[in-house]
């Protein structure tokens, strides 16, 4: 518990007001018991039900839970103490309590106490916030987590009166993957894994990752994408595939490479429906790691006023899921707030850029975008992404491949079709449009009671007005911009 040293230092320095956001009250108490073992100050706890109670030795009597009386009692204590106040911040709406607490914190007629406000979410009036220091709670380390796992295994054996089967390698991996969780959360997951089958083995790992994701995703901004794709599912992104294959070993290596920087992320820019989203999934598949999608839309809609905090939490969560791919789909939509949102989208961009530059964990970012004029220039600067790939409309040979792929996916034999002719007839179509053509040909054929053939497909193609024709100017402008600035994905 190395963060404990920080806490001890803060208490030694008589920091007046600490804020700890957590639901793990027991852990806060344990941490401070360790602190006072070295710093030797009285340790108090306050709750609405029990009022003020001394924790470091049994002392009779407690002060009524009333906020004013409590703060008066704290101020009256001559001996410098540590006060763990659970859910006390809710009472600070009263002018009197607020004033009293400020006076204690500013040491007006009061000893140099340390007040610790603890709660799941502690919001303070500005004047107090300015005087406070927010500290992250030390989470259990590997040793402690291993202890939790052992404890739960022993408890299960005693309860079931039989031996638990443990695969030692898997148990070590499980413990490593519990890092970043609070002790109660880790215990809950381990118990779930053990009770499922009375064993701890490699088949527990997917369940573990999923449970962990659910716990970490409290903001609801992240989506776990169970179905990653393979590069075999997507035509025309040969360069991206090679790029990933070349970096896979360095990305996954346990120890940093002495020469090569680990890959950090790519931006996929391109025409709509040409496979950017699919490519993002294939990148996760190519690295062989889970894919987590960040939902920028929700970030703004659901949490007005808490946007940055939620983004911070979400990004921190992804680091705990590492190695993984973080997919930010349609990034331009999340960042193009202009000046009309009170600067929120600028701050979001700033935070995202800093995080991308400083993150140490193996979180590979894949961002996708359709429009470049809405993308902030800072995001495109050299060094932000390892590479900006341009996913263009598929060329003729790739269109033939896409036809083949999607025919097969719909149980049609590509050998029964003249792919080069279909490819030539679909000039200007995106992959999504080719797929749609096949779907509508299937409907046409079903209507006629015949299986779809070359003629039905060609007919369906003639009915299609590709986006690249309808929006020629936009597509041309995007291609012109990409020229010389991006690497062609194919
Ligand atoms: N290059 C391709 N190879 C195979 N299938 C493709 C390709 N491009 C598009 N498709 C098909 O079209 C569907 C839609 O593509 P996708 O959503 O990946 O495009 P996108 O570039 O992300 O589009 P948007 O800009 O609209 O988000 C895919 O699920 C796939 O079935
Ligand atoms: Mg997409």
Coordinates of C-alpha atoms in Angstrom, one line a residue, residues 156-349:
X156 CA -15.5 -21.8 0.1
X157 CA -13.7 -25.0 1.1
X158 CA -14.8 -24.7 4.7
X159 CA -18.4 -24.1 3.6
X160 CA -18.6 -26.8 1.0
X161 CA -16.4 -29.2 2.8
X162 CA -14.4 -30.1 -0.3
X163 CA -11.3 -29.0 -2.0
X164 CA -11.3 -26.2 -4.6
X165 CA -9.4 -26.9 -7.8
X166 CA -6.9 -24.1 -8.5
X167 CA -4.8 -23.7 -11.7
X168 CA -1.9 -21.6 -10.3
X169 CA -1.2 -19.8 -13.6
X170 CA -4.8 -18.8 -14.0
X171 CA -5.0 -17.7 -10.4
X172 CA -2.0 -15.4 -10.9
X173 CA -3.6 -13.9 -14.0
X174 CA -6.8 -13.4 -12.1
X175 CA -5.1 -11.6 -9.3
X176 CA -3.2 -9.4 -11.8
X177 CA -6.5 -8.5 -13.5
X178 CA -8.1 -7.5 -10.2
X179 CA -5.7 -4.6 -9.9
X180 CA -7.6 -1.4 -9.9
X181 CA -10.6 -2.7 -8.1
X182 CA -11.6 -1.9 -4.5
X183 CA -11.3 -4.7 -2.0
X184 CA -15.1 -5.4 -1.8
X185 CA -15.4 -5.4 -5.6
X186 CA -12.4 -7.8 -6.0
X187 CA -13.9 -10.1 -3.3
X188 CA -17.3 -10.1 -5.0
X189 CA -15.8 -11.1 -8.3
X190 CA -13.5 -13.8 -6.9
X191 CA -16.5 -15.3 -5.0
X192 CA -18.5 -15.3 -8.2
X193 CA -15.8 -17.1 -10.1
X194 CA -15.3 -19.7 -7.3
X195 CA -19.0 -20.4 -6.7
X196 CA -19.7 -20.9 -10.4
X197 CA -17.8 -24.3 -10.5
X198 CA -15.7 -24.7 -7.4
X199 CA -12.6 -24.1 -9.4
X200 CA -10.3 -21.3 -10.6
X201 CA -9.0 -21.9 -14.1
X202 CA -8.4 -20.3 -17.5
X203 CA -12.1 -20.4 -18.4
X204 CA -12.7 -17.8 -15.6
X205 CA -10.8 -15.1 -17.4
X206 CA -13.5 -14.0 -19.9
X207 CA -16.1 -13.8 -17.0
X208 CA -13.6 -11.9 -15.0
X209 CA -12.9 -9.3 -17.7
X210 CA -16.6 -8.8 -18.3
X211 CA -17.4 -8.4 -14.5
X212 CA -14.5 -6.0 -14.2
X213 CA -15.7 -4.0 -17.1
X214 CA -19.2 -3.8 -15.6
X215 CA -17.8 -2.6 -12.3
X216 CA -15.5 0.0 -13.9
X217 CA -18.1 1.4 -16.3
X218 CA -20.1 3.3 -13.7
X219 CA -20.4 6.3 -15.9
X220 CA -22.0 4.1 -18.6
X221 CA -19.9 5.8 -21.3
X222 CA -18.1 2.7 -22.3
X223 CA -19.4 -0.2 -24.3
X224 CA -17.8 -3.5 -24.3
X225 CA -17.8 -4.8 -27.8
X226 CA -18.1 -8.5 -27.5
X227 CA -17.7 -9.1 -31.3
X228 CA -14.4 -7.9 -32.5
X229 CA -13.7 -8.6 -36.2
X230 CA -10.9 -10.1 -38.1
X231 CA -9.1 -8.5 -41.1
X232 CA -10.5 -11.4 -43.1
X233 CA -13.9 -9.7 -42.8
X234 CA -12.9 -6.6 -44.5
X235 CA -11.5 -5.9 -48.0
X236 CA -9.2 -3.1 -48.9
X237 CA -7.3 -2.2 -45.8
X238 CA -4.1 -4.1 -46.5
X239 CA -1.8 -1.4 -45.1
X240 CA -3.7 -1.2 -41.8
X241 CA -3.6 -4.9 -41.5
X242 CA 0.2 -5.0 -42.1
X243 CA 0.7 -2.0 -39.7
X244 CA -1.1 -3.8 -36.9
X245 CA 0.7 -7.2 -37.6
X246 CA 4.0 -5.5 -37.4
X247 CA 3.3 -3.8 -34.0
X248 CA 1.5 -6.6 -32.3
X249 CA 4.4 -8.1 -30.5
X250 CA 5.7 -4.8 -29.1
X251 CA 2.2 -3.8 -28.1
X252 CA 1.6 -6.9 -26.1
X253 CA 5.1 -7.4 -24.7
X254 CA 5.3 -7.5 -20.9
X255 CA 8.4 -5.4 -20.8
X256 CA 8.9 -2.2 -22.8
X257 CA 11.0 -2.5 -25.9
X258 CA 14.4 -0.9 -25.5
X259 CA 14.2 0.8 -29.0
X260 CA 10.7 0.8 -30.3
X261 CA 7.9 3.0 -28.8
X262 CA 4.7 1.1 -28.2
X263 CA 2.0 1.9 -30.7
X264 CA -0.5 4.4 -29.3
X265 CA -3.2 4.8 -31.8
X266 CA -4.5 5.6 -35.2
X267 CA -7.1 7.9 -36.8
X268 CA -9.2 6.3 -39.5
X269 CA -10.5 9.0 -41.8
X270 CA -12.7 8.3 -44.7
X271 CA -15.8 8.2 -46.9
X272 CA -19.0 7.0 -45.2
X273 CA -19.7 3.3 -45.4
X274 CA -16.3 2.3 -46.6
X275 CA -15.4 0.2 -43.5
X276 CA -14.0 2.5 -40.8
X277 CA -16.0 1.0 -38.0
X278 CA -15.3 -2.5 -39.3
X279 CA -11.6 -1.7 -39.5
X280 CA -11.7 -0.5 -35.8
X281 CA -13.1 -3.9 -34.8
X282 CA -10.5 -5.7 -36.9
X283 CA -7.7 -3.8 -35.3
X284 CA -8.8 -5.1 -31.9
X285 CA -9.1 -8.6 -33.4
X286 CA -5.6 -8.1 -35.0
X287 CA -4.1 -7.3 -31.6
X288 CA -6.1 -10.0 -30.0
X289 CA -7.4 -7.7 -27.2
X290 CA -10.9 -6.6 -26.0
X291 CA -12.5 -3.7 -27.7
X292 CA -14.1 -0.9 -25.7
X293 CA -16.1 1.8 -27.3
X294 CA -16.4 5.3 -25.9
X295 CA -19.7 6.8 -26.5
X296 CA -19.2 10.5 -27.0
X297 CA -22.9 11.2 -27.6
X298 CA -23.8 10.0 -24.1
X299 CA -20.9 12.0 -22.6
X300 CA -22.6 15.3 -23.5
X301 CA -26.3 14.3 -23.4
X302 CA -26.6 12.5 -20.1
X303 CA -24.3 14.3 -17.8
X304 CA -24.5 18.0 -18.3
X305 CA -22.0 19.7 -16.1
X306 CA -20.1 16.5 -15.4
X307 CA -18.7 15.9 -18.8
X308 CA -15.1 16.1 -17.9
X309 CA -15.3 14.1 -14.7
X310 CA -17.0 11.3 -16.6
X311 CA -14.5 11.4 -19.4
X312 CA -11.7 11.2 -16.8
X313 CA -13.3 8.2 -15.1
X314 CA -14.0 6.4 -18.4
X315 CA -10.4 6.9 -19.6
X316 CA -9.0 5.7 -16.3
X317 CA -11.2 2.6 -16.5
X318 CA -9.9 1.7 -19.9
X319 CA -6.4 1.7 -18.4
X320 CA -7.5 -0.9 -15.9
X321 CA -8.8 -3.1 -18.7
X322 CA -5.4 -2.9 -20.6
X323 CA -4.4 -4.3 -22.9
X324 CA -7.3 -3.2 -24.9
X325 CA -8.4 -1.1 -27.9
X326 CA -10.3 2.1 -27.1
X327 CA -12.5 2.9 -30.0
X328 CA -13.8 6.5 -30.4
X329 CA -16.3 6.3 -33.2
X330 CA -17.1 9.5 -35.1
X331 CA -14.8 11.6 -33.0
X332 CA -15.6 14.8 -34.8
X333 CA -19.2 14.7 -33.4
X334 CA -17.8 14.7 -29.9
X335 CA -15.3 17.5 -30.3
X336 CA -17.1 20.0 -32.6
X337 CA -18.8 22.1 -30.0
X338 CA -17.4 25.4 -31.4
X339 CA -17.7 28.2 -28.9
X340 CA -21.4 27.5 -28.1
X341 CA -21.0 25.0 -25.3
X342 CA -19.3 27.2 -22.7
X343 CA -15.9 25.7 -23.7
X344 CA -16.8 22.2 -22.6
X345 CA -15.7 20.5 -25.9
X346 CA -12.5 22.5 -25.8
X347 CA -11.8 21.2 -22.3
X348 CA -12.7 17.7 -23.4
X349 CA -10.3 17.9 -26.3

